[in-house]
PDB file of N, CA and C in Angstrom:
ATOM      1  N   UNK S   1      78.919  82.306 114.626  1.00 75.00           N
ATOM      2  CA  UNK S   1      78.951  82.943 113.327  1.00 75.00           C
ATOM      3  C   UNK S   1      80.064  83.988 113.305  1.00 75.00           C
ATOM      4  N   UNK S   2      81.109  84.183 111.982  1.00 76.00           N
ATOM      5  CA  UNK S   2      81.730  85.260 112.075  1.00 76.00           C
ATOM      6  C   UNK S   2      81.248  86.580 111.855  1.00 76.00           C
ATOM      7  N   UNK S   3      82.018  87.289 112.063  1.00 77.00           N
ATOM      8  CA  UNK S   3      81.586  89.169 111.493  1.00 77.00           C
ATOM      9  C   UNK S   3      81.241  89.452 110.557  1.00 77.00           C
ATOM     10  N   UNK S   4      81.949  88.656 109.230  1.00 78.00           N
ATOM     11  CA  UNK S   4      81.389  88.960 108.031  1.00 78.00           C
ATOM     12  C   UNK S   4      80.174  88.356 107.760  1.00 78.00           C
ATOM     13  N   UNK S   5      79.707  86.812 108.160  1.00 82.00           N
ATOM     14  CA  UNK S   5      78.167  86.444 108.155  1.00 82.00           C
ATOM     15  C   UNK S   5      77.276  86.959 108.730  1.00 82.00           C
ATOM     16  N   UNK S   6      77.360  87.404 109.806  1.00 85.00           N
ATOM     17  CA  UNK S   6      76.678  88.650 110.592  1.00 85.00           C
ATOM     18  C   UNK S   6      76.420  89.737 109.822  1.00 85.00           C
ATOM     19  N   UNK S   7      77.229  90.170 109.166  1.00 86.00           N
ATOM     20  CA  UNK S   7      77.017  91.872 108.433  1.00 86.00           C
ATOM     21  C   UNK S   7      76.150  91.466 106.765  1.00 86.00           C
ATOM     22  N   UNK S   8      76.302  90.046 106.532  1.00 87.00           N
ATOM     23  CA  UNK S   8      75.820  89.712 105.076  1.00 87.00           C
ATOM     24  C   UNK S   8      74.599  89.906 105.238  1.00 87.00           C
ATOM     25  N   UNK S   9      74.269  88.839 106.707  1.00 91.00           N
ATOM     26  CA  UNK S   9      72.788  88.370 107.273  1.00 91.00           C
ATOM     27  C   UNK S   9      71.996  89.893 107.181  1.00 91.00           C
ATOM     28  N   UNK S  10      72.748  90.637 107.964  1.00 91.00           N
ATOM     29  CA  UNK S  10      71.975  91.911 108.614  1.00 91.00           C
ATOM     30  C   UNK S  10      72.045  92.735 106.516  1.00 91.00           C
ATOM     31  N   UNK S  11      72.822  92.929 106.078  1.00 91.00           N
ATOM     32  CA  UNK S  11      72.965  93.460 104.616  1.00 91.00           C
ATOM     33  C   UNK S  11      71.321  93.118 103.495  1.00 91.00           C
ATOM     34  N   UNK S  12      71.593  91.344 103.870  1.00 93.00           N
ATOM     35  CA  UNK S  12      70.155  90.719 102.936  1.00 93.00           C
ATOM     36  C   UNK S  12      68.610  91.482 103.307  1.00 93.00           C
ATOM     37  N   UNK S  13      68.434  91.094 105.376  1.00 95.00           N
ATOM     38  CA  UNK S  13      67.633  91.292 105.748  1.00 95.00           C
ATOM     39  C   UNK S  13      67.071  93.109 105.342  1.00 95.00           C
ATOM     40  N   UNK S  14      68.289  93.926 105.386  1.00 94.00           N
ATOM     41  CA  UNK S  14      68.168  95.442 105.391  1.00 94.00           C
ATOM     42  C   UNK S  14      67.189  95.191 103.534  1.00 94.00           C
ATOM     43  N   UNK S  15      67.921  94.664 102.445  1.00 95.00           N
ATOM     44  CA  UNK S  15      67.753  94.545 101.554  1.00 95.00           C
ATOM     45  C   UNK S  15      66.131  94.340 101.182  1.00 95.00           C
ATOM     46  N   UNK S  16      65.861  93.032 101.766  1.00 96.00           N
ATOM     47  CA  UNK S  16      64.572  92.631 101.858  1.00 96.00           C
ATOM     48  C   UNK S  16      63.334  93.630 102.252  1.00 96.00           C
ATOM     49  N   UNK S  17      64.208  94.494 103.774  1.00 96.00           N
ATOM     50  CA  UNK S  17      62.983  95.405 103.924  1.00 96.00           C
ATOM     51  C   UNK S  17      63.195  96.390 103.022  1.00 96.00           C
ATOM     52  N   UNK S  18      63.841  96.567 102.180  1.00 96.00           N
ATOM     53  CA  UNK S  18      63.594  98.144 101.131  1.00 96.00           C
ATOM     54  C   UNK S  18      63.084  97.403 100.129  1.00 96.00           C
ATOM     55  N   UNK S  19      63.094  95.930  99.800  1.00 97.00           N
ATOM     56  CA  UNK S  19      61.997  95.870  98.587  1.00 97.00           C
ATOM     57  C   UNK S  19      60.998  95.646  99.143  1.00 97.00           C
ATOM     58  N   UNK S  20      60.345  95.576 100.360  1.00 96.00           N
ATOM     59  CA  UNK S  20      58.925  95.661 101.055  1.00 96.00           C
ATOM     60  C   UNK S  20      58.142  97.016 100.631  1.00 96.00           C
ATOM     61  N   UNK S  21      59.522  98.003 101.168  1.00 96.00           N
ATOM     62  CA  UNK S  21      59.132  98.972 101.111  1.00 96.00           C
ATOM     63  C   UNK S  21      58.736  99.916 100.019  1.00 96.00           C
ATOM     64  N   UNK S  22      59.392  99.403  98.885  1.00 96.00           N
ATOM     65  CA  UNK S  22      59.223  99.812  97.752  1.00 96.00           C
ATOM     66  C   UNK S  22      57.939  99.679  97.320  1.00 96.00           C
ATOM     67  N   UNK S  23      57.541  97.532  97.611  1.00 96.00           N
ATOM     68  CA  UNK S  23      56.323  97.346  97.665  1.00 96.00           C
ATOM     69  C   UNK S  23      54.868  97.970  98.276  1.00 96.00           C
ATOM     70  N   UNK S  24      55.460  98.453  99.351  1.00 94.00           N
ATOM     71  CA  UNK S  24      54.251  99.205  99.563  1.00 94.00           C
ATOM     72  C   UNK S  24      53.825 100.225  98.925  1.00 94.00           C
ATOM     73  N   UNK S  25      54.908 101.210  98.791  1.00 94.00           N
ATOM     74  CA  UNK S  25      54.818 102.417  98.394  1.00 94.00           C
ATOM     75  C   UNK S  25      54.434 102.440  96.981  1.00 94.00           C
ATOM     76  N   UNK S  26      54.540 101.316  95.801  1.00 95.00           N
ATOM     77  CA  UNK S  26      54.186 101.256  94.793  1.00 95.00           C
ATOM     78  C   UNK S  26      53.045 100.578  94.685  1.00 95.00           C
ATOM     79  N   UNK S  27      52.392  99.960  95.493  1.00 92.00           N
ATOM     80  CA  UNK S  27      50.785  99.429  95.800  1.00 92.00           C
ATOM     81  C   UNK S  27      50.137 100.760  96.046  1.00 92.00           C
ATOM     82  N   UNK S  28      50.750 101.473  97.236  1.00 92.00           N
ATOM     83  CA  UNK S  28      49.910 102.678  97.436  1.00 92.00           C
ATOM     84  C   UNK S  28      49.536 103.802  96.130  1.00 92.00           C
ATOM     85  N   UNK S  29      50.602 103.392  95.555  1.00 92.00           N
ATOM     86  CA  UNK S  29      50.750 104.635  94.312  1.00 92.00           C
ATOM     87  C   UNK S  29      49.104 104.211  93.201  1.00 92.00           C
ATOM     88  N   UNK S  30      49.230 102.765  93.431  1.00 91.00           N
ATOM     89  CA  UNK S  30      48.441 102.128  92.172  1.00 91.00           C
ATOM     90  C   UNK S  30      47.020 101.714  92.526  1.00 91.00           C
ATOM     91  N   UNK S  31      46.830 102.129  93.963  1.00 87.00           N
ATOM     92  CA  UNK S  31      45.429 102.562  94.174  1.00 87.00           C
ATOM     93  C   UNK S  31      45.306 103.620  95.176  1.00 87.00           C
ATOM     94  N   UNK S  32      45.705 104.602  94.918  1.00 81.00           N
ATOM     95  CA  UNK S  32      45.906 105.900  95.481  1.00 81.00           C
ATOM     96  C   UNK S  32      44.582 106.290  95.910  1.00 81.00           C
ATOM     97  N   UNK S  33      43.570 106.342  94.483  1.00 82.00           N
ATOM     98  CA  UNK S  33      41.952 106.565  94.697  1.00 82.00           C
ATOM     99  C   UNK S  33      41.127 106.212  95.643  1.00 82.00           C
ATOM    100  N   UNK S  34      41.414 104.949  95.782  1.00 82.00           N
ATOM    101  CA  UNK S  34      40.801 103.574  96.167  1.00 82.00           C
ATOM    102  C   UNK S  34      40.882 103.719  97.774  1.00 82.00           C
ATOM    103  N   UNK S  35      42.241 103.960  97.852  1.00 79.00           N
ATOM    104  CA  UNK S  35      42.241 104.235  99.733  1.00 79.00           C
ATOM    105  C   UNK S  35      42.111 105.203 100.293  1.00 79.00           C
ATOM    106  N   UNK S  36      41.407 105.562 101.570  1.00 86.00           N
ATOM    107  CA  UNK S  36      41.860 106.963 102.343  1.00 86.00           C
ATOM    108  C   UNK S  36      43.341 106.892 103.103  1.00 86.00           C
ATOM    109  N   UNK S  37      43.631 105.453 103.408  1.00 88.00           N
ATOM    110  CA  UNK S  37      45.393 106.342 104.155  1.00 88.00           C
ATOM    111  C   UNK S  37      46.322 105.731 103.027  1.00 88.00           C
ATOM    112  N   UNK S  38      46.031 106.111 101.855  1.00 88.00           N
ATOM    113  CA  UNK S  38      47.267 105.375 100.926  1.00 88.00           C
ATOM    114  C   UNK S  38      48.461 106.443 100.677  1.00 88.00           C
ATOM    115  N   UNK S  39      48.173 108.162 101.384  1.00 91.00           N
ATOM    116  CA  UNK S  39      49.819 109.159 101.419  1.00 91.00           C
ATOM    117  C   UNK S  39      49.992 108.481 102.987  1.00 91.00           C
ATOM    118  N   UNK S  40      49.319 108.030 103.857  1.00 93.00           N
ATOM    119  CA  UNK S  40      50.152 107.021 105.038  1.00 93.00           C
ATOM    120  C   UNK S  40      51.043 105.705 105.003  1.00 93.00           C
ATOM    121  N   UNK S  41      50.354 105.171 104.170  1.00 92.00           N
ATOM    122  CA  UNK S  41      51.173 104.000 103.879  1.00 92.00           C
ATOM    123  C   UNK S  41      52.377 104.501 102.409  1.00 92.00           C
ATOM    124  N   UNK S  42      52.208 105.573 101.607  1.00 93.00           N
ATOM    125  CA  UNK S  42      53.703 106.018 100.985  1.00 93.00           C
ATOM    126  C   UNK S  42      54.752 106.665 102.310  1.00 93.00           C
ATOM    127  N   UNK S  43      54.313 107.451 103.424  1.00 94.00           N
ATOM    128  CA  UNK S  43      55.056 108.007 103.784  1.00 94.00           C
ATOM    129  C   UNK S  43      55.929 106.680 104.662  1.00 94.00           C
ATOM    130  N   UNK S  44      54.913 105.943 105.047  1.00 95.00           N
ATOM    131  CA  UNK S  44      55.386 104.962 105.839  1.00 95.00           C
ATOM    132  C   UNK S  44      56.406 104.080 105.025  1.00 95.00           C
ATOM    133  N   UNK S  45      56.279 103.967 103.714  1.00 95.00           N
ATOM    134  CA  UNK S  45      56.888 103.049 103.212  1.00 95.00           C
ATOM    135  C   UNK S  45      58.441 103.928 103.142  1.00 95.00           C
ATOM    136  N   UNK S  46      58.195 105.071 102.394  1.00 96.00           N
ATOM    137  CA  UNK S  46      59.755 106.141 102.557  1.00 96.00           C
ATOM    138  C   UNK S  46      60.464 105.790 103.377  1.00 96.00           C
ATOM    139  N   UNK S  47      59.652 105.804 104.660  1.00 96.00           N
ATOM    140  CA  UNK S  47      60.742 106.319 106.344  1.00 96.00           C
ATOM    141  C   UNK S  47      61.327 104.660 106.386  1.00 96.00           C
ATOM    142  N   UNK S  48      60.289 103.682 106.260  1.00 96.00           N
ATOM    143  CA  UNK S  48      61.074 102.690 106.336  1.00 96.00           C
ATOM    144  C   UNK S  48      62.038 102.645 105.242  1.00 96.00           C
ATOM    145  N   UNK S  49      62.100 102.835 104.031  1.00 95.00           N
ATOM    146  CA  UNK S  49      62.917 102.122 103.315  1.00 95.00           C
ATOM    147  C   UNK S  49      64.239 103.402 103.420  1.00 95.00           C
ATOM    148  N   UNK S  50      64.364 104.613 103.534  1.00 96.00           N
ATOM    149  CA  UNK S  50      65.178 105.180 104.140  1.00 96.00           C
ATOM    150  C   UNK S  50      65.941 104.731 105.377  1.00 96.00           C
ATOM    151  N   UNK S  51      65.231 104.686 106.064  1.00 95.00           N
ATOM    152  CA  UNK S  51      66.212 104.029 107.486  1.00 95.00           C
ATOM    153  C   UNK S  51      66.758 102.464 106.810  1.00 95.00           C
ATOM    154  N   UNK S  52      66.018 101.644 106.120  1.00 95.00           N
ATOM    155  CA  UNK S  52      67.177 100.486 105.703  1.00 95.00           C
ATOM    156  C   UNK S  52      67.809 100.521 104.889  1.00 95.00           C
ATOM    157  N   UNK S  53      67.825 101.622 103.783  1.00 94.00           N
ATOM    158  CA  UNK S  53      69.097 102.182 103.350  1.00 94.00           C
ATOM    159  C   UNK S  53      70.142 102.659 104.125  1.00 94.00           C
ATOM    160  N   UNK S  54      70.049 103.304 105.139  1.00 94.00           N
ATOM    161  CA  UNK S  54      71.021 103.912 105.521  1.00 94.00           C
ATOM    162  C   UNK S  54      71.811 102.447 106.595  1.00 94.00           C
ATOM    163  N   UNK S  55      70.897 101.767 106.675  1.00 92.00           N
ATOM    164  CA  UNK S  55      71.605 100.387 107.608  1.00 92.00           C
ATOM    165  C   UNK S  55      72.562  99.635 106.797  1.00 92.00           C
ATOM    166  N   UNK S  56      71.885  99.851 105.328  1.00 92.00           N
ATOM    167  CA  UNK S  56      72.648  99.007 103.861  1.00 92.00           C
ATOM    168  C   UNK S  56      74.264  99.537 103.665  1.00 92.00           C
ATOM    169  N   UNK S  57      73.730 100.981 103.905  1.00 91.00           N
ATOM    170  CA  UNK S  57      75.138 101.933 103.458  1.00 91.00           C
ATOM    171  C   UNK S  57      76.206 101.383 105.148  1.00 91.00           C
ATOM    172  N   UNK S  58      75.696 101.785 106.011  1.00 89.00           N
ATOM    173  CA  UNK S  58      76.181 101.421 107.318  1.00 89.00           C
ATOM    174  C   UNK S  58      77.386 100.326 107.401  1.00 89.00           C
ATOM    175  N   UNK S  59      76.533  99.345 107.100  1.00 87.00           N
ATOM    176  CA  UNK S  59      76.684  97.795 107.132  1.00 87.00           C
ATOM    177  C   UNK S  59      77.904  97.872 106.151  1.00 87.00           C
ATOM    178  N   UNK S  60      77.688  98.498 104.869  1.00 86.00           N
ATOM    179  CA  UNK S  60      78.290  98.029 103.459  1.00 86.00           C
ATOM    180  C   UNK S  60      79.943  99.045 103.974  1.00 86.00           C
ATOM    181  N   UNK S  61      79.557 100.274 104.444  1.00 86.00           N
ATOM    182  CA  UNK S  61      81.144 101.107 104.758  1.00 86.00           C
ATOM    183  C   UNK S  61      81.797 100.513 106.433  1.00 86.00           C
ATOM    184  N   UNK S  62      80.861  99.623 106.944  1.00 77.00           N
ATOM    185  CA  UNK S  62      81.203  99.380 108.095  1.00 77.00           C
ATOM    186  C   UNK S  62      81.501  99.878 109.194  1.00 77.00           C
ATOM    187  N   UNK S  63      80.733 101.510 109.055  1.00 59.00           N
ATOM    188  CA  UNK S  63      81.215 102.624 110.115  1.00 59.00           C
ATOM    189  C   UNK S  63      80.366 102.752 111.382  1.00 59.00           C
ATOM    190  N   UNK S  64      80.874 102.365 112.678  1.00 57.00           N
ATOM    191  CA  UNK S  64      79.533 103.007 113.478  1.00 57.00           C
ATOM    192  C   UNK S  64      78.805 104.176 113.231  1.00 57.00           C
ATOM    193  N   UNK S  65      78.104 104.506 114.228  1.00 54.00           N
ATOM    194  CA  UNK S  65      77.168 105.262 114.552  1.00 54.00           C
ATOM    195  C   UNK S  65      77.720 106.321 115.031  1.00 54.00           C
ATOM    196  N   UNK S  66      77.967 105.388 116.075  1.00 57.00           N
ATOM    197  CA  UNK S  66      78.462 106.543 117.303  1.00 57.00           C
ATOM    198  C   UNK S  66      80.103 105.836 117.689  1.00 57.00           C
ATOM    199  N   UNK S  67      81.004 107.015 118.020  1.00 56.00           N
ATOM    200  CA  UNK S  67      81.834 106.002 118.479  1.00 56.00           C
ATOM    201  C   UNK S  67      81.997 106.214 120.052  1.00 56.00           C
ATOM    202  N   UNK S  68      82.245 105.051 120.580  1.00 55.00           N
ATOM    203  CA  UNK S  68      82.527 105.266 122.293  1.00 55.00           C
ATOM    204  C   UNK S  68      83.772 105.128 122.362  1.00 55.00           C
TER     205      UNK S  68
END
């Protein structure tokens, strides 16, 4: 596979998990009452969909991390 199918692949997949994450966090919202860990599963949904944003942005400016 080249570099650029590699970075699409990894781009979709990042994609996919922030609409998971969205999903959760907007399930949790819409029975908030209903559950006892439903501010666990929003916070959980944040941290994830934060960290695959920042993989989205990553991926999309193409900058490492770190450089060696």
């Amino acid at each position: 596979m080249s570099e650029q199918s590699v970075r699409r692949l990894k781009i979709g997949f990042h994609i996919f998990i922030i609409l998971f994450a969205i999903g959760v966090i907007v399930s949790s919202v819409l029975v908030y009452e209903e559950m006892e860990r439903a501010m666990m599963y929003i916070v959980l949904g944040v941290i994830i969909g934060i960290s695959s944003l920042f993989q989205v942005f990553r991926n999309v400016t193409k900058q490492p991390l770190i450089k060696l």
